[in-house]
C-alpha positions as YAML, in Angstrom:
chain: A
units: angstrom
residues:
- id: 1
  name: ALA
  ca: [11.28, 17.00, 0.79]
- id: 2
  name: GLY
  ca: [14.79, 15.18, 0.27]
- id: 3
  name: ARG
  ca: [14.71, 12.36, 2.32]
- id: 4
  name: TYR
  ca: [10.35, 12.75, 2.30]
- id: 5
  name: LEU
  ca: [10.97, 10.93, -1.13]
- id: 6
  name: LEU
  ca: [13.91, 8.91, -0.16]
- id: 7
  name: VAL
  ca: [11.99, 7.24, 2.21]
- id: 8
  name: LEU
  ca: [8.69, 6.79, 0.25]
- id: 9
  name: LYS
  ca: [11.33, 5.61, -2.59]
- id: 10
  name: GLY
  ca: [12.02, 2.69, -0.11]
- id: 11
  name: VAL
  ca: [8.45, 2.19, 0.68]
- id: 12
  name: GLU
  ca: [8.03, 2.16, -2.95]
- id: 13
  name: VAL
  ca: [11.47, -0.90, -3.91]
- id: 14
  name: VAL
  ca: [8.92, -3.20, -1.84]
- id: 15
  name: CYS
  ca: [5.90, -2.35, -3.33]
- id: 16
  name: GLY
  ca: [7.09, -3.16, -6.75]
- id: 17
  name: GLN
  ca: [8.12, -6.27, -5.76]
- id: 18
  name: LEU
  ca: [4.85, -7.86, -3.72]
- id: 19
  name: ARG
  ca: [2.77, -6.67, -7.35]
- id: 20
  name: VAL
  ca: [4.85, -9.94, -8.08]
- id: 21
  name: ILE
  ca: [2.43, -11.56, -5.63]
- id: 22
  name: GLU
  ca: [-0.72, -9.75, -7.22]
- id: 23
  name: ALA
  ca: [0.66, -11.49, -10.89]
- id: 24
  name: LEU
  ca: [0.71, -15.41, -9.38]
- id: 25
  name: LEU
  ca: [-2.93, -14.93, -7.30]
- id: 26
  name: SER
  ca: [-3.96, -14.34, -11.13]
- id: 27
  name: ASN
  ca: [-3.38, -17.78, -11.42]
- id: 28
  name: PHE
  ca: [-6.31, -20.12, -11.27]
- id: 29
  name: ALA
  ca: [-4.49, -23.52, -9.61]
- id: 30
  name: LEU
  ca: [-2.70, -20.89, -7.58]
- id: 31
  name: ARG
  ca: [-5.23, -19.34, -5.79]
- id: 32
  name: GLN
  ca: [-7.17, -23.05, -5.55]
- id: 33
  name: LYS
  ca: [-3.33, -23.76, -3.74]
- id: 34
  name: ALA
  ca: [-3.25, -20.54, -1.54]
- id: 35
  name: ALA
  ca: [-6.31, -20.38, -0.54]
- id: 36
  name: PRO
  ca: [-7.15, -21.81, 2.76]
- id: 37
  name: THR
  ca: [-3.16, -20.18, 4.13]
- id: 38
  name: ARG
  ca: [-4.36, -16.82, 2.38]
- id: 39
  name: ARG
  ca: [-4.83, -15.22, 6.31]
- id: 40
  name: ARG
  ca: [-1.52, -16.17, 7.15]
- id: 41
  name: ASP
  ca: [0.03, -15.60, 4.27]
- id: 42
  name: LEU
  ca: [-1.66, -12.14, 3.98]
- id: 43
  name: ILE
  ca: [-0.71, -11.69, 7.58]
- id: 44
  name: LEU
  ca: [3.33, -12.63, 6.74]
- id: 45
  name: THR
  ca: [4.11, -10.45, 3.74]
- id: 46
  name: SER
  ca: [2.33, -7.70, 5.28]
- id: 47
  name: VAL
  ca: [4.98, -7.83, 8.45]
- id: 48
  name: ALA
  ca: [7.92, -8.79, 6.25]
- id: 49
  name: ALA
  ca: [7.30, -6.03, 3.89]
- id: 50
  name: GLN
  ca: [7.29, -3.39, 6.81]
- id: 51
  name: GLY
  ca: [10.56, -4.52, 7.27]
- id: 52
  name: PHE
  ca: [11.73, -4.62, 4.01]
- id: 53
  name: ALA
  ca: [10.75, -1.53, 3.59]
- id: 54
  name: PHE
  ca: [11.42, 0.40, 6.44]
- id: 55
  name: SER
  ca: [15.25, -0.86, 5.77]
- id: 56
  name: ALA
  ca: [14.92, 0.46, 2.26]
- id: 57
  name: SER
  ca: [13.65, 3.22, 3.22]
- id: 58
  name: VAL
  ca: [16.16, 4.36, 6.36]
- id: 59
  name: LEU
  ca: [19.07, 3.05, 4.21]
- id: 60
  name: LEU
  ca: [18.24, 5.19, 1.41]
- id: 61
  name: ALA
  ca: [16.99, 7.30, 3.69]
- id: 62
  name: ALA
  ca: [20.59, 7.79, 5.30]
- id: 63
  name: GLN
  ca: [22.49, 9.28, 2.03]
- id: 64
  name: ALA
  ca: [20.99, 12.71, 3.81]
- id: 65
  name: GLY
  ca: [22.21, 12.26, 6.73]
- id: 66
  name: LEU
  ca: [19.97, 10.10, 9.63]
- id: 67
  name: ASP
  ca: [18.11, 11.67, 12.10]
- id: 68
  name: LEU
  ca: [15.38, 10.67, 14.73]
- id: 69
  name: GLY
  ca: [12.59, 12.22, 12.43]
- id: 70
  name: THR
  ca: [13.87, 10.63, 9.91]
- id: 71
  name: VAL
  ca: [13.56, 7.17, 11.61]
- id: 72
  name: ALA
  ca: [10.60, 7.92, 12.75]
- id: 73
  name: LEU
  ca: [9.30, 9.04, 8.76]
- id: 74
  name: ALA
  ca: [10.52, 5.71, 7.44]
- id: 75
  name: PHE
  ca: [8.29, 3.82, 9.97]
- id: 76
  name: ALA
  ca: [6.06, 5.93, 9.38]
- id: 77
  name: ALA
  ca: [6.11, 5.30, 6.03]
- id: 78
  name: SER
  ca: [5.92, 2.28, 6.13]
- id: 79
  name: LEU
  ca: [2.78, 1.23, 7.58]
- id: 80
  name: PHE
  ca: [1.92, 2.21, 4.37]
- id: 81
  name: VAL
  ca: [2.42, -1.69, 3.09]
- id: 82
  name: TYR
  ca: [0.04, -2.88, 4.63]
- id: 83
  name: PRO
  ca: [-3.63, -1.70, 3.07]
- id: 84
  name: TYR
  ca: [-1.05, -2.41, -0.45]
- id: 85
  name: VAL
  ca: [-1.16, -5.98, 0.48]
- id: 86
  name: LEU
  ca: [-5.67, -6.35, 1.88]
- id: 87
  name: GLU
  ca: [-5.20, -4.07, -2.00]
- id: 88
  name: LEU
  ca: [-3.16, -6.45, -3.46]
- id: 89
  name: ALA
  ca: [-5.40, -9.49, -2.84]
- id: 90
  name: ALA
  ca: [-8.17, -7.96, -2.75]
- id: 91
  name: ARG
  ca: [-7.54, -6.53, -6.81]
- id: 92
  name: SER
  ca: [-6.76, -10.21, -7.73]
- id: 93
  name: ASP
  ca: [-10.07, -11.21, -6.73]
- id: 94
  name: ALA
  ca: [-11.48, -8.28, -8.65]
- id: 95
  name: TYR
  ca: [-10.07, -9.79, -11.58]
- id: 96
  name: ALA
  ca: [-10.20, -12.65, -10.87]
- id: 97
  name: ASN
  ca: [-13.70, -12.50, -10.49]
- id: 98
  name: PHE
  ca: [-14.22, -10.31, -14.00]
- id: 99
  name: GLN
  ca: [-14.63, -7.29, -11.41]
- id: 100
  name: PRO
  ca: [-12.79, -4.14, -13.22]
- id: 101
  name: ARG
  ca: [-15.84, -1.43, -11.66]
- id: 102
  name: ARG
  ca: [-13.90, -2.33, -8.42]
- id: 103
  name: VAL
  ca: [-10.79, -1.82, -9.67]
- id: 104
  name: THR
  ca: [-11.32, 1.64, -11.18]
- id: 105
  name: LEU
  ca: [-13.47, 2.83, -7.69]
- id: 106
  name: ALA
  ca: [-9.88, 1.81, -5.28]
- id: 107
  name: LEU
  ca: [-8.65, 4.23, -7.86]
- id: 108
  name: ALA
  ca: [-10.27, 7.02, -7.45]
- id: 109
  name: ALA
  ca: [-10.57, 6.96, -3.71]
- id: 110
  name: TYR
  ca: [-6.57, 5.85, -3.63]
- id: 111
  name: ILE
  ca: [-6.57, 9.66, -5.83]
- id: 112
  name: PHE
  ca: [-9.27, 10.86, -3.15]
- id: 113
  name: GLY
  ca: [-7.19, 10.07, -0.14]
- id: 114
  name: ILE
  ca: [-4.68, 12.14, -1.42]
- id: 115
  name: ALA
  ca: [-5.85, 14.69, -2.63]
- id: 116
  name: ILE
  ca: [-7.49, 15.18, 1.45]
- id: 117
  name: VAL
  ca: [-4.25, 15.35, 2.48]
- id: 118
  name: VAL
  ca: [-2.63, 17.42, -0.38]
- id: 119
  name: GLY
  ca: [-5.56, 19.89, -0.45]
- id: 120
  name: GLY
  ca: [-5.73, 19.75, 3.48]
- id: 121
  name: ALA
  ca: [-1.20, 20.84, 2.93]
- id: 122
  name: ILE
  ca: [-1.97, 23.33, 1.00]
- id: 123
  name: TRP
  ca: [-4.19, 26.13, 3.03]
- id: 124
  name: THR
  ca: [-2.68, 24.49, 6.71]
- id: 125
  name: TRP
  ca: [0.63, 25.08, 5.34]
- id: 126
  name: VAL
  ca: [1.47, 21.38, 6.73]
- id: 127
  name: ALA
  ca: [4.95, 20.55, 7.08]
- id: 128
  name: ALA
  ca: [6.03, 18.60, 4.37]
- id: 129
  name: SER
  ca: [7.45, 15.67, 6.24]
- id: 130
  name: LEU
  ca: [3.63, 15.28, 7.96]
- id: 131
  name: LEU
  ca: [2.48, 14.70, 3.59]
- id: 132
  name: VAL
  ca: [3.72, 11.26, 4.64]
- id: 133
  name: ILE
  ca: [0.23, 10.27, 5.40]
- id: 134
  name: ALA
  ca: [-0.83, 10.97, 1.39]
- id: 135
  name: PRO
  ca: [-0.10, 7.77, 0.25]
- id: 136
  name: LEU
  ca: [-0.67, 6.14, 3.54]
- id: 137
  name: LEU
  ca: [-4.35, 7.18, 2.87]
- id: 138
  name: GLY
  ca: [-5.44, 6.81, 0.00]
- id: 139
  name: GLN
  ca: [-4.09, 3.60, 0.36]
- id: 140
  name: SER
  ca: [-6.03, 3.21, 3.13]
- id: 141
  name: LEU
  ca: [-9.14, 4.39, 1.72]
- id: 142
  name: ALA
  ca: [-8.44, 2.02, -1.68]
- id: 143
  name: ALA
  ca: [-8.65, -0.96, 0.01]
- id: 144
  name: ALA
  ca: [-11.49, -0.39, 2.17]
- id: 145
  name: THR
  ca: [-13.71, -0.11, -1.36]
- id: 146
  name: TYR
  ca: [-14.02, -4.05, -1.71]
- id: 147
  name: TRP
  ca: [-14.85, -3.95, 1.58]
- id: 148
  name: ARG
  ca: [-18.98, -4.05, 1.14]
- id: 149
  name: PRO
  ca: [-21.52, -5.01, 3.68]
- id: 150
  name: LYS
  ca: [-23.50, -8.35, 2.26]
...
Protein backbone atom coordinates (compact mmCIF):
# COMPACT_ATOMS: atom_id res chain seq x y z
CA ALA A 1 0.00 0.00 0.00
CA GLY A 2 2.92 2.37 0.66
CA ARG A 3 4.25 2.16 -2.89
CA TYR A 4 0.74 2.53 -4.26
CA LEU A 5 0.28 5.79 -2.36
CA LEU A 6 3.70 7.09 -3.42
CA VAL A 7 2.92 6.31 -7.05
CA LEU A 8 -0.44 8.06 -6.84
CA LYS A 9 1.18 11.08 -5.20
CA GLY A 10 3.41 11.49 -8.26
CA VAL A 11 0.36 11.54 -10.53
CA GLU A 12 -1.45 13.88 -8.16
CA VAL A 13 1.41 16.40 -8.28
CA VAL A 14 1.29 16.56 -12.07
CA CYS A 15 -2.51 16.77 -12.18
CA GLY A 16 -2.39 19.66 -9.73
CA GLN A 17 -0.20 21.55 -12.18
CA LEU A 18 -2.64 20.79 -14.99
CA ARG A 19 -5.35 22.70 -13.12
CA VAL A 20 -3.56 25.87 -14.23
CA ILE A 21 -4.57 25.00 -17.79
CA GLU A 22 -8.20 24.78 -16.70
CA ALA A 23 -7.95 28.22 -15.14
CA LEU A 24 -6.47 29.62 -18.35
CA LEU A 25 -9.22 27.99 -20.43
CA SER A 26 -11.81 29.85 -18.37
CA ASN A 27 -10.65 33.13 -19.90
CA PHE A 28 -12.77 33.94 -22.97
CA ALA A 29 -9.98 35.60 -24.95
CA LEU A 30 -7.59 32.70 -24.32
CA ARG A 31 -10.29 30.16 -25.23
CA GLN A 32 -10.81 31.88 -28.58
CA LYS A 33 -7.08 32.11 -29.27
CA ALA A 34 -6.48 28.43 -28.41
CA ALA A 35 -9.51 27.09 -30.30
CA PRO A 36 -7.77 26.36 -33.65
CA THR A 37 -5.12 24.14 -32.05
CA ARG A 38 -7.10 22.83 -29.10
CA ARG A 39 -7.16 19.15 -30.09
CA ARG A 40 -3.43 19.06 -30.83
CA ASP A 41 -2.65 20.96 -27.64
CA LEU A 42 -4.72 18.57 -25.51
CA ILE A 43 -2.98 15.55 -27.05
CA LEU A 44 0.48 17.05 -26.51
CA THR A 45 -0.46 18.07 -22.97
CA SER A 46 -1.68 14.54 -22.20
CA VAL A 47 1.44 12.85 -23.54
CA ALA A 48 3.77 15.26 -21.71
CA ALA A 49 1.71 14.97 -18.52
CA GLN A 50 1.91 11.18 -18.64
CA GLY A 51 5.69 11.37 -18.99
CA PHE A 52 5.96 13.73 -16.05
CA ALA A 53 3.50 11.69 -13.96
CA PHE A 54 5.37 8.46 -14.67
CA SER A 55 8.72 10.07 -13.83
CA ALA A 56 7.42 11.68 -10.64
CA SER A 57 5.80 8.41 -9.57
CA VAL A 58 8.96 6.38 -10.16
CA LEU A 59 11.11 8.92 -8.33
CA LEU A 60 8.78 8.98 -5.32
CA ALA A 61 8.32 5.20 -5.26
CA ALA A 62 12.09 4.67 -5.50
CA GLN A 63 12.27 5.71 -1.85
CA ALA A 64 10.58 2.44 -0.95
CA GLY A 65 12.72 0.40 -3.34
CA LEU A 66 12.30 0.04 -7.05
CA ASP A 67 11.33 -3.15 -8.84
CA LEU A 68 9.52 -4.03 -12.04
CA GLY A 69 6.16 -4.20 -10.23
CA THR A 70 6.55 -0.66 -8.94
CA VAL A 71 7.51 0.64 -12.38
CA ALA A 72 4.46 -1.12 -13.89
CA LEU A 73 2.29 0.38 -11.16
CA ALA A 74 3.70 3.84 -11.92
CA PHE A 75 2.98 3.39 -15.62
CA ALA A 76 -0.58 2.21 -14.97
CA ALA A 77 -1.20 5.12 -12.61
CA SER A 78 0.21 7.62 -15.13
CA LEU A 79 -2.52 6.63 -17.61
CA PHE A 80 -4.88 8.60 -15.35
CA VAL A 81 -3.79 11.85 -17.02
CA TYR A 82 -5.49 11.07 -20.36
CA PRO A 83 -9.10 11.08 -19.11
CA TYR A 84 -8.10 13.80 -16.65
CA VAL A 85 -7.01 16.20 -19.42
CA LEU A 86 -10.14 15.39 -21.44
CA GLU A 87 -12.36 16.03 -18.45
CA LEU A 88 -10.43 19.17 -17.56
CA ALA A 89 -11.10 20.63 -21.02
CA ALA A 90 -14.75 19.57 -20.97
CA ARG A 91 -15.21 20.91 -17.44
CA SER A 92 -13.83 24.30 -18.48
CA ASP A 93 -16.30 24.28 -21.40
CA ALA A 94 -19.16 23.49 -19.04
CA TYR A 95 -18.19 26.32 -16.71
CA ALA A 96 -17.73 28.72 -19.63
CA ASN A 97 -21.21 27.81 -20.94
CA PHE A 98 -22.80 28.09 -17.47
CA GLN A 99 -23.65 24.38 -17.22
CA PRO A 100 -22.71 23.44 -13.65
CA ARG A 101 -24.99 20.37 -13.68
CA ARG A 102 -22.63 18.69 -16.15
CA VAL A 103 -19.78 19.18 -13.68
CA THR A 104 -21.88 17.77 -10.84
CA LEU A 105 -22.77 14.72 -12.95
CA ALA A 106 -19.08 14.17 -13.74
CA LEU A 107 -18.20 14.31 -10.03
CA ALA A 108 -20.90 11.76 -9.26
CA ALA A 109 -19.60 9.49 -12.05
CA TYR A 110 -16.07 9.77 -10.64
CA ILE A 111 -17.23 8.71 -7.18
CA PHE A 112 -19.30 5.88 -8.69
CA GLY A 113 -16.28 4.56 -10.63
CA ILE A 114 -14.14 4.50 -7.51
CA ALA A 115 -16.93 2.87 -5.49
CA ILE A 116 -17.24 0.06 -8.06
CA VAL A 117 -13.56 -0.86 -7.82
CA VAL A 118 -13.26 -0.46 -4.05
CA GLY A 119 -16.50 -2.36 -3.48
CA GLY A 120 -15.30 -5.14 -5.75
CA ALA A 121 -11.97 -5.22 -3.93
CA ILE A 122 -13.69 -5.59 -0.57
CA TRP A 123 -15.75 -8.53 -1.79
CA THR A 124 -12.98 -10.30 -3.68
CA TRP A 125 -9.90 -9.31 -1.64
CA VAL A 126 -8.07 -7.92 -4.67
CA ALA A 127 -4.44 -6.92 -4.14
CA ALA A 128 -3.95 -3.27 -3.22
CA SER A 129 -1.79 -2.71 -6.29
CA LEU A 130 -4.78 -3.46 -8.52
CA LEU A 131 -6.70 -0.65 -6.88
CA VAL A 132 -4.76 1.71 -9.14
CA ILE A 133 -7.60 1.24 -11.61
CA ALA A 134 -10.06 2.90 -9.20
CA PRO A 135 -9.11 6.50 -9.98
CA LEU A 136 -8.56 5.60 -13.64
CA LEU A 137 -12.07 4.16 -13.95
CA GLY A 138 -13.57 7.03 -11.96
CA GLN A 139 -11.87 9.66 -14.10
CA SER A 140 -12.79 7.85 -17.32
CA LEU A 141 -16.45 7.78 -16.30
CA ALA A 142 -16.29 11.46 -15.33
CA ALA A 143 -14.81 12.37 -18.73
CA ALA A 144 -17.40 10.24 -20.51
CA THR A 145 -20.30 12.13 -18.91
CA TYR A 146 -19.46 15.22 -20.96
CA TRP A 147 -19.93 13.42 -24.27
CA ARG A 148 -23.53 12.69 -25.05
CA PRO A 149 -25.16 11.85 -28.36
CA LYS A 150 -26.63 14.92 -30.04
